[in-house]
Amino acid sequence: MLMRDFIEDSLYNPNYGYFSKQATIFNPGEPFDFNSIRDDLDFQKILGKRYIEFEDELDEKNFNEARQLWHTPTELFRPHYGEAIARYLVTNYKLAHHPFHDLIIYELGAGNGTLMLNVLDYIRDVHPDVYERTQYKIIEISPALAALQSSQLTASASDRGHESHVEIINRSVFNWDIYVGAPCYFIALEVFDNFAHDSIRYDPFTEQPHQCMVLIDNEGDFYEFYTKQIDPVADRFLRVRHAACTRPFKHPLSGSRLVRTFKAKLPFAANLTVPEYVPTRLMQFFDTLRDYFPLHQLVTSDFNDLPGRISGYTSPVVQTRYQRRTVPVTTPLVQQGYFDILFPVDFAVMEDVYRAITGKLTSVMSHKEFLEQWAYLEETRTISGENPMLSWYKNASTMVGVS
């Protein structure tokens, strides 16, 4: 099978996929009172304590030494992070679509459903006129997470009030076949990093690309095999990137060709370059937006770099968790369902490819810059003046559509 098919199967297979069966998203309980926390170091200590308490409680119900647990900015900075997203949405909605259209929000991969609740709470409390016209639709591939999101809507009397405004659609966005002709906002937070990629290596002399196939032997071991036959999806991505990208980007053929060929002639040199992981699934997601959500406005945030990546260009971090410790490995060819495989997003390439496919304009900024514009920063400022919501996630960027 193709590398992207292997990765997608590992992460999303409904029977054993990482997100379908293994993943647990940390819930810190009560929101942090940042104004009473001494500084960022004190916040880390409090967070560490809550992490232990959260997992201890889970182990009392069902002990699991291989539990896959991670956190998101939505959970850590609840409700302030979600309210920043909500301010952006309402402001742009009022400028572009109110009062002629409803506020329609799609969220891809909504995790615990926390962002949904924070956004709807804010709109209901601050903009009740807009709330009456708000529809919030979640597209969730994981049955377990879709069920969790549904349960969130009935957790309290306040949350139950949102039920008539919410629809949870348990399906893959790549199987989407419903045309949405109305203007809408499409949120994808820390989703693109888990989209499947293809692995491409190049002949250092001819520069011909070779695509990775994953072979499985009779013993169940995995092997990489590279072929000159590039499948239509990967071939199209390479062509679109070549035509669309206006800025230089790092890949195995960048740099001096003379130096590259010289190194390739050295004894024991590999006959192909190191791999490049290309976001073919992300390109197909943009196709879905263009074909079925033509009037969408994208709001996305993700990691632009990740520490501990395996060898290659835009290569992933591959890791699991065992006995509450993170265990990194050096290959994506791992036991399906037990390892997170997450990629950094090259926002310059993504922006150019998105513009070329959808014809829409965009703006890219750092995670911090977006929050400085849309968050009430005094709510997450510690006694020392440090602001964890700004200082954390320095390796994240945000891209939004421009009306």
XYZ file of C-alpha atoms in Angstrom:
403
model
C 0.000 0.000 0.000
C 1.020 3.651 -0.346
C 2.628 5.343 2.650
C -0.331 7.735 2.978
C -2.742 4.783 3.087
C -0.649 3.079 5.764
C -0.550 6.250 7.896
C -4.271 6.877 7.481
C -5.036 3.281 8.427
C -2.803 3.563 11.495
C -4.491 6.724 12.707
C -8.114 6.395 11.625
C -9.047 2.747 11.064
C -12.435 2.420 12.846
C -11.457 -0.898 14.435
C -7.942 -0.208 15.713
C -6.893 3.312 14.640
C -5.069 5.617 17.042
C -7.835 8.215 17.133
C -10.627 5.674 16.976
C -9.501 3.502 19.890
C -6.467 4.839 21.741
C -6.442 8.622 22.007
C -7.553 10.480 25.146
C -7.554 14.270 25.285
C -6.604 15.785 28.632
C -9.364 17.649 30.472
C -7.945 19.822 33.272
C -11.278 20.132 35.093
C -12.049 23.623 36.320
C -10.523 26.402 34.191
C -7.206 27.726 35.482
C -7.356 31.000 37.430
C -4.334 32.552 35.742
C -4.602 35.832 37.661
C -3.879 33.968 40.918
C -0.987 31.894 39.505
C 2.468 33.260 40.316
C 4.216 32.781 36.967
C 4.662 30.401 34.056
C 6.699 27.954 36.134
C 3.955 27.850 38.749
C 1.423 27.178 35.971
C 3.513 24.224 34.763
C 3.566 22.778 38.288
C -0.194 23.126 38.684
C -0.744 21.624 35.215
C 1.536 18.683 36.061
C -0.450 18.011 39.225
C -3.750 18.079 37.355
C -2.325 15.735 34.729
C -1.483 13.183 37.413
C -4.893 13.546 39.060
C -6.664 13.177 35.710
C -4.809 9.999 34.809
C -5.093 8.567 38.320
C -8.864 8.923 38.052
C -8.873 7.186 34.671
C -6.733 4.344 36.034
C -9.157 3.797 38.921
C -11.873 3.059 36.363
C -9.738 1.260 33.798
C -6.009 0.811 34.285
C -4.067 1.274 31.051
C -0.296 1.621 31.055
C -0.347 2.402 27.299
C -2.913 5.225 27.487
C -2.370 7.812 24.767
C -2.940 11.218 26.362
C -2.210 14.732 25.146
C -3.437 18.320 25.609
C -4.563 21.146 23.344
C -4.614 24.939 23.770
C -8.412 24.780 23.740
C -8.354 22.688 26.932
C -5.465 24.424 28.704
C -6.775 27.942 28.167
C -10.493 27.261 28.431
C -12.629 29.290 27.857
C -10.342 32.142 26.779
C -8.891 30.459 23.708
C -12.316 29.484 22.401
C -13.641 32.973 23.084
C -10.861 34.438 20.941
C -11.973 32.203 18.073
C -15.575 33.255 18.704
C -14.704 36.974 18.570
C -12.983 36.449 15.243
C -15.985 34.555 13.864
C -18.654 36.996 15.037
C -16.709 40.076 13.944
C -16.145 38.712 10.450
C -19.695 37.390 10.225
C -21.157 40.801 11.067
C -18.898 42.495 8.551
C -19.560 40.102 5.682
C -22.839 38.208 6.105
C -25.137 39.638 8.773
C -28.145 39.993 8.547
C -28.564 38.228 5.209
C -27.198 34.810 6.215
C -27.023 32.632 9.329
C -23.719 32.123 11.122
C -22.796 28.572 10.057
C -19.696 27.074 11.668
C -18.115 23.735 10.765
C -15.439 22.280 13.031
C -13.292 19.415 11.811
C -12.084 17.018 14.506
C -13.574 18.644 17.613
C -11.839 16.540 20.279
C -13.708 16.738 23.584
C -16.142 19.297 22.173
C -14.722 22.043 24.370
C -14.232 24.596 21.602
C -17.835 24.091 20.501
C -19.119 24.881 24.004
C -16.801 27.853 24.534
C -17.716 29.414 21.188
C -21.463 28.904 21.676
C -21.361 30.127 25.293
C -19.639 33.318 24.194
C -22.006 34.003 21.295
C -25.078 33.298 23.471
C -23.895 35.552 26.318
C -22.406 38.434 24.322
C -24.250 38.373 20.991
C -27.693 36.859 21.654
C -29.032 38.189 18.343
C -26.311 36.289 16.471
C -26.777 33.206 18.653
C -30.344 32.812 17.441
C -28.946 32.434 13.917
C -25.941 30.256 14.775
C -25.515 26.681 13.540
C -22.519 24.684 14.781
C -21.707 21.489 12.888
C -18.940 19.077 13.861
C -17.422 16.663 11.354
C -15.817 13.906 13.440
C -14.299 10.698 12.062
C -13.961 8.973 15.463
C -17.148 7.325 16.803
C -15.788 7.520 20.359
C -15.078 11.246 20.150
C -18.400 11.915 18.404
C -20.170 10.202 21.324
C -18.124 12.238 23.814
C -19.034 15.476 22.023
C -22.720 14.525 22.145
C -22.491 13.833 25.867
C -20.964 17.272 26.433
C -24.178 18.848 25.188
C -26.125 17.254 28.030
C -23.553 17.675 30.803
C -25.320 20.692 32.354
C -28.440 22.779 31.956
C -26.371 25.521 30.350
C -24.864 23.127 27.798
C -28.246 21.533 27.031
C -29.430 24.884 25.755
C -27.059 24.519 22.784
C -28.550 21.262 21.514
C -30.812 22.881 18.939
C -27.821 24.747 17.491
C -25.486 21.745 17.131
C -25.183 18.865 14.696
C -22.497 16.186 15.117
C -21.721 14.359 11.878
C -19.760 11.141 12.436
C -17.971 10.636 9.117
C -14.688 11.323 7.363
C -14.479 14.682 5.659
C -12.866 12.866 2.731
C -16.163 11.064 2.130
C -18.158 14.290 2.184
C -20.781 14.520 -0.567
C -23.216 17.238 0.581
C -23.108 20.580 -1.212
C -23.166 23.552 1.185
C -24.034 26.645 -0.828
C -24.349 29.063 2.093
C -21.447 31.110 3.511
C -19.789 29.266 6.381
C -16.687 29.236 8.569
C -14.578 26.077 8.614
C -12.449 25.548 11.737
C -9.562 23.062 11.750
C -7.369 23.350 14.854
C -4.412 20.954 15.126
C -5.965 18.701 12.503
C -3.687 19.047 9.476
C -0.699 17.673 11.415
C -2.411 14.267 11.483
C -3.392 14.195 7.815
C -1.666 11.359 5.978
C 1.378 12.191 3.850
C 3.169 10.437 1.002
C 6.886 9.763 1.185
C 8.908 10.827 -1.868
C 12.624 10.324 -2.545
C 14.518 11.593 -5.567
C 17.268 10.308 -7.797
C 20.172 12.680 -6.979
C 21.340 12.704 -10.621
C 18.131 12.774 -12.684
C 15.933 14.326 -9.970
C 13.191 11.835 -10.813
C 10.787 11.305 -7.884
C 10.180 7.858 -6.421
C 7.125 7.117 -4.283
C 7.128 4.944 -1.180
C 5.143 1.736 -1.016
C 4.792 -0.165 2.256
C 5.321 -3.911 2.008
C 4.220 -6.382 4.698
C 5.830 -9.816 4.809
C 4.415 -13.076 6.142
C 5.779 -12.308 9.595
C 3.934 -8.979 9.724
C 7.090 -6.857 9.408
C 6.984 -3.624 7.397
C 9.385 -2.543 4.651
C 9.686 0.552 2.464
C 9.940 0.145 -1.293
C 10.334 3.086 -3.665
C 9.007 3.025 -7.198
C 9.268 5.387 -10.169
C 5.537 4.949 -10.746
C 4.022 7.964 -9.003
C 0.313 7.637 -8.288
C -1.981 10.404 -9.690
C -2.576 12.066 -6.306
C 1.103 12.497 -5.421
C 1.920 13.474 -8.994
C -0.754 16.164 -8.898
C 0.523 17.530 -5.587
C 4.048 17.888 -6.967
C 2.699 19.664 -10.057
C 0.412 21.986 -8.078
C 3.189 22.868 -5.647
C 5.604 23.588 -8.484
C 3.089 25.866 -10.210
C 1.622 27.545 -7.121
C 4.484 28.186 -4.714
C 5.865 31.687 -4.967
C 8.355 31.326 -2.107
C 11.317 28.971 -1.794
C 10.760 25.904 0.366
C 13.073 23.220 1.687
C 13.048 19.851 -0.039
C 15.643 17.192 -0.985
C 16.559 18.892 -4.280
C 17.106 22.368 -2.833
C 20.683 23.535 -2.600
C 23.587 22.982 -4.947
C 23.095 20.258 -7.531
C 26.870 19.943 -7.863
C 27.282 19.233 -4.160
C 24.390 16.800 -4.215
C 25.763 14.763 -7.115
C 29.240 14.796 -5.591
C 27.929 13.337 -2.331
C 25.922 10.754 -4.261
C 29.112 9.480 -5.916
C 30.871 8.842 -2.634
C 31.326 5.217 -1.540
C 28.315 3.696 0.203
C 26.151 6.724 -0.645
C 22.419 6.056 -0.929
C 21.032 5.860 -4.447
C 18.103 8.127 -3.486
C 17.823 11.309 -1.423
C 16.398 11.381 2.074
C 12.592 11.265 2.009
C 10.295 14.202 1.672
C 6.843 13.832 3.209
C 4.255 15.649 1.090
C 0.735 16.518 2.378
C -1.335 14.839 -0.316
C -4.340 14.359 1.984
C -4.296 18.067 2.822
C -4.514 18.857 -0.892
C -7.538 16.563 -1.158
C -9.138 18.351 1.799
C -8.767 21.630 -0.084
C -10.497 19.939 -3.028
C -13.410 19.108 -0.706
C -13.626 22.713 0.471
C -13.609 23.982 -3.111
C -16.180 21.476 -4.392
C -18.633 21.283 -1.478
C -18.068 24.469 0.575
C -17.440 27.098 -2.114
C -18.316 30.051 0.168
C -16.309 28.850 3.175
C -13.801 30.892 5.134
C -11.028 28.766 6.671
C -9.738 29.193 10.232
C -6.849 26.846 10.981
C -3.994 26.623 13.454
C -1.253 24.027 13.618
C 2.395 23.331 14.352
C 4.918 24.849 11.940
C 7.741 22.807 13.458
C 8.070 19.856 15.800
C 11.022 18.694 17.909
C 12.160 15.097 17.616
C 11.134 14.509 14.007
C 12.418 11.461 12.150
C 14.855 11.833 9.234
C 13.591 13.691 6.174
C 11.949 16.905 5.006
C 8.645 17.877 6.705
C 9.025 14.513 8.396
C 6.775 13.450 11.266
C 7.200 12.852 14.940
C 6.255 9.241 15.627
C 5.664 8.425 19.263
C 3.630 6.422 21.716
C 3.110 6.623 25.436
C 3.919 3.836 27.899
C 3.703 3.991 31.689
C 3.036 7.742 31.411
C 6.237 8.359 29.470
C 6.558 9.430 25.846
C 8.426 6.893 23.709
C 9.644 8.259 20.332
C 10.615 6.026 17.417
C 12.402 6.671 14.135
C 9.971 5.336 11.533
C 6.252 5.662 10.700
C 6.156 1.904 9.993
C 4.891 0.969 13.444
C 2.126 -1.141 14.984
C -1.070 0.421 13.696
C -3.165 2.214 16.267
C -0.606 2.566 19.039
C 1.490 5.468 17.739
C 0.716 9.093 17.038
C 2.125 10.222 13.688
C 2.103 13.997 13.421
C 3.674 16.273 10.839
C 4.750 19.907 10.917
C 2.832 22.138 8.510
C 4.786 24.259 6.036
C 2.437 27.236 6.134
C 4.025 28.960 3.133
C 3.486 25.910 0.932
C 0.047 25.236 2.411
C -1.084 28.808 1.829
C 0.036 28.829 -1.813
C -1.518 25.414 -2.543
C -4.765 26.407 -0.800
C -4.976 29.635 -2.788
C -4.298 27.823 -6.056
C -6.976 25.176 -5.431
C -9.731 27.311 -3.885
C -8.989 30.721 -5.399
C -9.331 32.334 -1.962
C -7.134 34.866 -0.209
C -5.559 34.137 3.162
C -3.500 35.624 5.953
C -0.886 33.712 7.963
C 0.294 34.836 11.380
C 1.832 33.315 14.473
C -0.321 31.738 17.166
C 0.684 34.627 19.428
C -0.221 37.318 16.885
C -3.699 35.884 16.399
C -4.354 35.817 20.150
C -2.956 39.317 20.662
C -5.586 40.534 18.224
C -8.612 38.517 19.379
C -8.111 37.370 22.990
C -8.634 39.313 26.226
C -5.067 38.841 27.385
C -5.600 40.123 30.909
C -7.630 36.986 31.621
C -4.614 34.684 31.127
C -1.951 36.952 32.633
C -0.182 35.632 35.747
C 0.836 37.695 38.779
C 4.371 38.138 37.356
C 2.967 39.518 34.099
C 3.803 36.383 32.104
C 1.058 35.071 29.846
C 1.164 31.310 29.205
C -1.444 31.525 26.435
C 1.040 33.657 24.478
C 4.306 32.004 25.527
C 3.158 28.433 24.939
C 2.783 27.034 21.424
C 5.501 29.231 19.954
C 5.903 26.638 17.222
C 2.312 27.138 16.003
C 0.900 29.361 13.269
C -2.597 30.395 12.259
C -4.071 30.843 8.766
C -7.417 32.529 8.202
C -9.371 33.351 5.090
C -9.680 36.962 3.973
C -13.084 38.113 2.796
